[in-house]
Amino acid sequence: MTETVRKFHPNEPGSVSGIVYSVLGLMDIQGGLSIAEMERKMFYSTGNLRGASQAEHTVAIVAGYLIALFGLGLLLFGLHALKMIRDFHKIRKYLGDCELAEIREMAEQLHWKEVSLRRRLKAMIQKNLFLQGHINAESTFFLLTDDLYGQYLDAVVLWKEQQKEWEKLGFQQEQQILLQNAYPVQERIGQAALREKNEKMKKCMERMEQSVERLLHAAAQNPSNLANLHTFLNYFLPTADKLVERYQQLPVEESEMENIKQLQTELSGALEELAEAFERLTAQLCEQLEMEVTSNLYALRIIMEQHRRLGVTA
């Protein structure tokens, strides 16, 4: 039996020390202020003291305040540690069994700013709360296992090799960026298909993802193929991405609300038509890689105009 990957530290470093530092801090604050107050009263009640005795009281008062100040530092340190544990529990609850999470989406769900979330994640990784936590180089994803991070590093190497290959084939920088932005869309459509419960829509998204994969493969072989698919990559593919995302946001359970039911029908119809259009475009392009595909792109444009009222724009 495969051993379950341990992603979280079982003892939560900082939970006990946070309480200890907070208690010690409160004790030092109370003790320091008590010493300072006692010495201050003695100082004023013995006003006839001069020289060394007066200086001793002054030093004791200052020492009391310094102890209180040190206690305040301990208290703040302890509270910070406890806050980190509280935030860790929130993040852990959000992640569940996931091994990969998009930082932007996580920040939205937790109602934190992305910058703040990244800072917290980095601090938790340093504190070993996440035993195998990693943030990718672009600071867009949080990976929870070393194995997944290793796959990411391998993918980075392969991607750099792909970029070198594109340069040899004559792809310009902007063309490479266009392709680079298209591959995550294919991945998101594929992931949406995996999550989809409705069998009909699941197959629809799978067909769409397969067509996009073949089109991207064709586009990556020759700059002229990419030129033929420029409109597809710049407009139709991002629009399909947004349609899939919006469909995924609809209630999973069948809704009795008329507007929701109508939106479900319209979105599913739009996705079905797009899947068919993508398949036609794929078949045409794969028959003759360098042929003009303007007619099919025009057909796609008509479809997208029909469904513009769904509120999805590229």
Tab-separated table of C-alpha atoms in Angstrom, residues 13-302:
chain	number	residue	atom	x	y	z
A	13	PRO	CA	5.643	24.430	15.194
A	14	GLY	CA	4.807	27.721	16.859
A	15	SER	CA	1.521	26.734	18.485
A	16	VAL	CA	3.048	25.953	21.903
A	17	SER	CA	5.866	28.484	21.711
A	18	GLY	CA	3.370	31.177	20.733
A	19	ILE	CA	1.401	30.585	23.916
A	20	VAL	CA	4.576	30.411	26.035
A	21	TYR	CA	5.999	33.642	24.616
A	22	SER	CA	2.663	35.403	25.040
A	23	VAL	CA	2.373	34.337	28.698
A	24	LEU	CA	6.003	35.229	29.444
A	25	GLY	CA	5.517	38.554	27.722
A	26	LEU	CA	2.471	39.383	29.823
A	27	MET	CA	4.333	38.383	32.991
A	28	ASP	CA	7.330	40.545	32.068
A	29	ILE	CA	5.098	43.503	31.247
A	30	GLN	CA	3.273	43.187	34.542
A	31	GLY	CA	6.470	42.587	36.519
A	32	GLY	CA	8.419	45.364	34.834
A	33	LEU	CA	5.664	47.920	35.296
A	34	SER	CA	5.253	46.863	38.935
A	35	ILE	CA	8.979	47.329	39.583
A	36	ALA	CA	8.998	50.706	37.858
A	37	GLU	CA	5.921	51.886	39.763
A	38	MET	CA	7.259	50.684	43.119
A	39	GLU	CA	10.633	52.328	42.580
A	40	ARG	CA	8.962	55.513	41.383
A	41	LYS	CA	6.903	55.731	44.577
A	42	MET	CA	9.976	55.067	46.698
A	43	PHE	CA	11.885	57.701	44.749
A	44	TYR	CA	9.295	60.390	45.472
A	45	SER	CA	8.677	59.287	49.061
A	46	THR	CA	12.383	59.553	49.861
A	47	GLY	CA	13.033	62.876	48.259
A	48	ASN	CA	15.723	63.678	50.809
A	49	LEU	CA	17.969	60.988	49.307
A	50	ARG	CA	20.897	62.252	47.363
A	51	GLY	CA	23.688	60.883	45.236
A	52	ALA	CA	24.021	57.138	44.895
A	53	SER	CA	20.670	56.247	46.502
A	54	GLN	CA	18.731	58.498	44.141
A	55	ALA	CA	20.633	57.123	41.151
A	56	GLU	CA	19.854	53.564	42.229
A	57	HIS	CA	16.119	54.298	42.248
A	58	THR	CA	16.370	55.919	38.809
A	59	VAL	CA	18.219	52.919	37.410
A	60	ALA	CA	15.630	50.578	38.935
A	61	ILE	CA	12.771	52.553	37.355
A	62	VAL	CA	14.443	52.453	33.938
A	63	ALA	CA	15.170	48.744	34.377
A	64	GLY	CA	11.506	48.103	35.183
A	65	TYR	CA	10.365	49.847	32.020
A	66	LEU	CA	12.975	47.975	29.979
A	67	ILE	CA	11.703	44.669	31.377
A	68	ALA	CA	8.159	45.695	30.432
A	69	LEU	CA	9.340	46.678	26.958
A	70	PHE	CA	11.091	43.330	26.568
A	71	GLY	CA	7.878	41.640	27.697
A	72	LEU	CA	5.956	43.565	25.050
A	73	GLY	CA	8.352	42.193	22.444
A	74	LEU	CA	7.782	38.643	23.699
A	75	LEU	CA	4.026	39.189	23.675
A	76	LEU	CA	4.028	40.486	20.102
A	77	PHE	CA	6.264	37.614	18.996
A	78	GLY	CA	3.949	35.099	20.635
A	79	LEU	CA	0.821	36.663	19.159
A	80	HIS	CA	2.453	36.661	15.721
A	81	ALA	CA	3.215	32.944	16.072
A	82	LEU	CA	-0.368	32.217	17.145
A	83	LYS	CA	-1.732	34.275	14.255
A	84	MET	CA	0.423	32.264	11.853
A	85	ILE	CA	-1.041	29.041	13.251
A	86	ARG	CA	-4.552	30.437	12.866
A	87	ASP	CA	-3.816	31.413	9.255
A	88	PHE	CA	-2.260	27.990	8.682
A	89	HIS	CA	-5.493	26.324	9.810
A	90	LYS	CA	-7.480	28.463	7.360
A	91	ILE	CA	-5.163	27.605	4.471
A	92	ARG	CA	-5.088	23.926	5.401
A	93	LYS	CA	-8.884	23.801	5.499
A	94	TYR	CA	-9.059	25.458	2.089
A	95	LEU	CA	-6.486	23.108	0.550
A	96	GLY	CA	-7.991	19.878	1.844
A	97	ASP	CA	-6.417	17.011	-0.092
A	98	CYS	CA	-5.176	19.211	-2.945
A	99	GLU	CA	-1.524	19.118	-3.917
A	100	LEU	CA	-1.667	22.219	-6.102
A	101	ALA	CA	-3.463	25.533	-5.624
A	102	GLU	CA	-3.551	28.741	-7.615
A	103	ILE	CA	-2.503	31.590	-5.333
A	104	ARG	CA	-4.829	34.128	-6.948
A	105	GLU	CA	-7.876	31.924	-6.454
A	106	MET	CA	-6.807	31.009	-2.920
A	107	ALA	CA	-6.413	34.684	-2.009
A	108	GLU	CA	-9.894	35.450	-3.327
A	109	GLN	CA	-11.478	32.615	-1.361
A	110	LEU	CA	-9.658	33.514	1.864
A	111	HIS	CA	-10.285	37.257	1.363
A	112	TRP	CA	-6.587	38.132	1.516
A	113	LYS	CA	-4.434	40.093	-0.872
A	114	GLU	CA	-2.189	37.990	-3.099
A	115	VAL	CA	0.949	39.711	-1.793
A	116	SER	CA	-0.102	39.014	1.790
A	117	LEU	CA	-0.896	35.367	1.029
A	118	ARG	CA	2.475	34.810	-0.645
A	119	ARG	CA	4.240	36.334	2.351
A	120	ARG	CA	2.328	34.082	4.748
A	121	LEU	CA	2.980	30.970	2.674
A	122	LYS	CA	6.711	31.700	2.530
A	123	ALA	CA	6.819	32.216	6.304
A	124	MET	CA	4.944	28.946	6.882
A	125	ILE	CA	7.314	27.081	4.581
A	126	GLN	CA	10.273	28.477	6.543
A	127	LYS	CA	8.618	27.399	9.808
A	128	ASN	CA	8.171	23.904	8.327
A	129	LEU	CA	4.397	23.985	8.746
A	130	PHE	CA	4.208	22.732	5.160
A	131	LEU	CA	6.637	19.834	5.070
A	132	GLN	CA	6.987	19.892	1.279
A	133	GLY	CA	5.615	23.315	0.379
A	134	HIS	CA	6.921	25.213	-2.656
A	135	ILE	CA	5.948	28.335	-4.589
A	136	ASN	CA	6.728	28.314	-8.295
A	137	ALA	CA	9.127	30.842	-9.809
A	138	GLU	CA	6.278	32.959	-11.164
A	139	SER	CA	4.667	33.064	-7.678
A	140	THR	CA	1.351	31.948	-9.154
A	141	PHE	CA	0.975	28.428	-7.737
A	142	PHE	CA	1.509	26.753	-4.377
A	143	LEU	CA	2.741	23.163	-4.621
A	144	LEU	CA	2.444	20.916	-1.574
A	145	THR	CA	4.667	17.951	-2.468
A	146	ASP	CA	8.298	17.594	-3.475
A	147	ASP	CA	7.263	15.193	-6.233
A	148	LEU	CA	4.947	17.748	-7.806
A	149	TYR	CA	7.591	20.454	-7.478
A	150	GLY	CA	10.068	18.141	-9.192
A	151	GLN	CA	7.598	17.709	-12.044
A	152	TYR	CA	7.286	21.480	-12.243
A	153	LEU	CA	11.074	21.904	-12.480
A	154	ASP	CA	11.200	19.239	-15.195
A	155	ALA	CA	8.444	21.064	-17.049
A	156	VAL	CA	10.416	24.317	-16.836
A	157	VAL	CA	13.426	22.602	-18.407
A	158	LEU	CA	11.278	21.099	-21.158
A	159	TRP	CA	9.625	24.442	-21.773
A	160	LYS	CA	12.984	26.169	-22.216
A	161	GLU	CA	13.979	23.454	-24.662
A	162	GLN	CA	10.700	24.003	-26.512
A	163	GLN	CA	11.408	27.723	-26.719
A	164	LYS	CA	14.834	27.012	-28.210
A	165	GLU	CA	13.198	24.712	-30.743
A	166	TRP	CA	10.701	27.422	-31.668
A	167	GLU	CA	13.543	29.870	-32.184
A	168	LYS	CA	15.186	27.418	-34.581
A	169	LEU	CA	11.895	27.083	-36.473
A	170	GLY	CA	11.679	30.854	-36.842
A	171	PHE	CA	9.022	31.733	-34.250
A	172	GLN	CA	9.173	35.354	-33.129
A	173	GLN	CA	9.047	36.296	-29.436
A	174	GLU	CA	5.415	37.431	-29.590
A	175	GLN	CA	4.465	34.187	-31.321
A	176	GLN	CA	6.114	32.177	-28.566
A	177	ILE	CA	4.213	34.166	-25.940
A	178	LEU	CA	0.969	33.519	-27.822
A	179	LEU	CA	1.579	29.776	-27.686
A	180	GLN	CA	2.776	29.948	-24.105
A	181	ASN	CA	-0.499	31.585	-23.055
A	182	ALA	CA	-2.564	29.030	-24.970
A	183	TYR	CA	-1.296	25.871	-23.269
A	184	PRO	CA	-2.693	26.751	-19.796
A	185	VAL	CA	-6.113	27.254	-21.420
A	186	GLN	CA	-5.963	23.720	-22.777
A	187	GLU	CA	-5.016	22.505	-19.297
A	188	ARG	CA	-7.921	24.349	-17.659
A	189	ILE	CA	-10.426	22.928	-20.132
A	190	GLY	CA	-9.050	19.445	-19.464
A	191	GLN	CA	-9.278	19.949	-15.690
A	192	ALA	CA	-12.838	21.219	-16.045
A	193	ALA	CA	-13.718	18.064	-17.972
A	194	LEU	CA	-12.311	15.923	-15.160
A	195	ARG	CA	-14.423	17.753	-12.568
A	196	GLU	CA	-17.628	17.856	-14.617
A	197	LYS	CA	-20.419	15.585	-13.319
A	198	ASN	CA	-22.779	15.933	-16.266
A	199	GLU	CA	-21.718	13.183	-18.670
A	200	LYS	CA	-22.819	15.061	-21.780
A	201	MET	CA	-20.922	18.220	-20.857
A	202	LYS	CA	-17.948	16.169	-19.714
A	203	LYS	CA	-17.638	14.622	-23.181
A	204	CYS	CA	-18.148	18.038	-24.762
A	205	MET	CA	-15.236	19.512	-22.805
A	206	GLU	CA	-13.085	16.468	-23.524
A	207	ARG	CA	-13.719	16.883	-27.258
A	208	MET	CA	-12.881	20.561	-27.005
A	209	GLU	CA	-9.674	19.866	-25.080
A	210	GLN	CA	-8.579	17.240	-27.615
A	211	SER	CA	-9.195	19.624	-30.509
A	212	VAL	CA	-7.280	22.418	-28.795
A	213	GLU	CA	-4.394	20.039	-28.145
A	214	ARG	CA	-4.190	19.063	-31.822
A	215	LEU	CA	-4.493	22.674	-32.976
A	216	LEU	CA	-1.737	23.815	-30.629
A	217	HIS	CA	0.444	20.957	-31.785
A	218	ALA	CA	-0.086	22.007	-35.400
A	219	ALA	CA	0.514	25.677	-34.582
A	220	ALA	CA	3.776	24.857	-32.804
A	221	GLN	CA	5.221	23.067	-35.833
A	222	ASN	CA	5.473	26.009	-38.194
A	223	PRO	CA	5.132	29.814	-37.884
A	224	SER	CA	2.847	29.833	-40.926
A	225	ASN	CA	0.434	27.472	-39.161
A	226	LEU	CA	0.451	29.804	-36.178
A	227	ALA	CA	-0.349	32.735	-38.452
A	228	ASN	CA	-3.400	30.870	-39.767
A	229	LEU	CA	-4.582	30.302	-36.198
A	230	HIS	CA	-3.861	33.797	-34.919
A	231	THR	CA	-7.546	34.735	-34.557
A	232	PHE	CA	-8.354	31.384	-32.998
A	233	LEU	CA	-5.618	31.742	-30.379
A	234	ASN	CA	-6.253	35.409	-29.635
A	235	TYR	CA	-10.025	35.383	-29.483
A	236	PHE	CA	-11.864	32.096	-29.761
A	237	LEU	CA	-9.690	30.069	-27.399
A	238	PRO	CA	-9.767	32.681	-24.570
A	239	THR	CA	-13.527	33.009	-25.068
A	240	ALA	CA	-13.958	29.242	-24.812
A	241	ASP	CA	-11.865	29.359	-21.643
A	242	LYS	CA	-14.203	31.936	-20.110
A	243	LEU	CA	-17.299	30.015	-21.192
A	244	VAL	CA	-16.009	26.863	-19.516
A	245	GLU	CA	-15.108	28.821	-16.384
A	246	ARG	CA	-18.532	30.417	-16.233
A	247	TYR	CA	-20.271	27.083	-16.744
A	248	GLN	CA	-18.226	25.602	-13.893
A	249	GLN	CA	-19.393	28.414	-11.615
A	250	LEU	CA	-23.048	27.486	-12.043
A	251	PRO	CA	-24.728	25.536	-9.212
A	252	VAL	CA	-23.935	21.819	-9.320
A	253	GLU	CA	-27.439	20.881	-8.229
A	254	GLU	CA	-30.258	21.468	-10.678
A	255	SER	CA	-31.689	24.888	-9.956
A	256	GLU	CA	-35.373	25.773	-9.920
A	257	MET	CA	-34.619	29.407	-10.757
A	258	GLU	CA	-35.644	30.133	-14.326
A	259	ASN	CA	-32.728	32.464	-15.077
A	260	ILE	CA	-30.176	29.892	-13.852
A	261	LYS	CA	-31.776	27.119	-15.900
A	262	GLN	CA	-31.796	29.342	-18.979
A	263	LEU	CA	-28.142	30.281	-18.452
A	264	GLN	CA	-27.205	26.607	-18.071
A	265	THR	CA	-28.977	25.794	-21.329
A	266	GLU	CA	-27.356	28.676	-23.189
A	267	LEU	CA	-23.858	27.967	-21.883
A	268	SER	CA	-24.077	24.241	-22.593
A	269	GLY	CA	-25.358	25.001	-26.094
A	270	ALA	CA	-22.534	27.462	-26.702
A	271	LEU	CA	-19.941	24.953	-25.533
A	272	GLU	CA	-21.431	22.207	-27.723
A	273	GLU	CA	-21.267	24.437	-30.791
A	274	LEU	CA	-17.722	25.505	-29.972
A	275	ALA	CA	-16.625	21.894	-29.540
A	276	GLU	CA	-18.045	21.023	-32.959
A	277	ALA	CA	-16.468	24.104	-34.548
A	278	PHE	CA	-13.091	23.290	-32.995
A	279	GLU	CA	-13.329	19.746	-34.354
A	280	ARG	CA	-14.102	21.001	-37.862
A	281	LEU	CA	-11.212	23.439	-37.705
A	282	THR	CA	-8.905	20.703	-36.433
A	283	ALA	CA	-9.893	18.305	-39.202
A	284	GLN	CA	-9.329	20.936	-41.858
A	285	LEU	CA	-5.970	22.038	-40.503
A	286	CYS	CA	-4.667	18.523	-40.028
A	287	GLU	CA	-5.533	17.578	-43.600
A	288	GLN	CA	-3.326	20.338	-44.938
A	289	LEU	CA	-1.278	22.053	-42.239
A	290	GLU	CA	-0.504	25.214	-44.164
A	291	MET	CA	-3.910	25.775	-45.794
A	292	GLU	CA	-6.017	28.856	-45.171
A	293	VAL	CA	-8.607	28.383	-42.437
A	294	THR	CA	-10.359	31.722	-42.823
A	295	SER	CA	-13.741	30.181	-43.642
A	296	ASN	CA	-13.843	28.115	-40.458
A	297	LEU	CA	-12.713	31.084	-38.390
A	298	TYR	CA	-15.550	33.074	-39.942
A	299	ALA	CA	-17.983	30.348	-38.882
A	300	LEU	CA	-16.571	30.514	-35.368
A	301	ARG	CA	-17.044	34.274	-35.351
A	302	ILE	CA	-20.735	33.859	-36.195
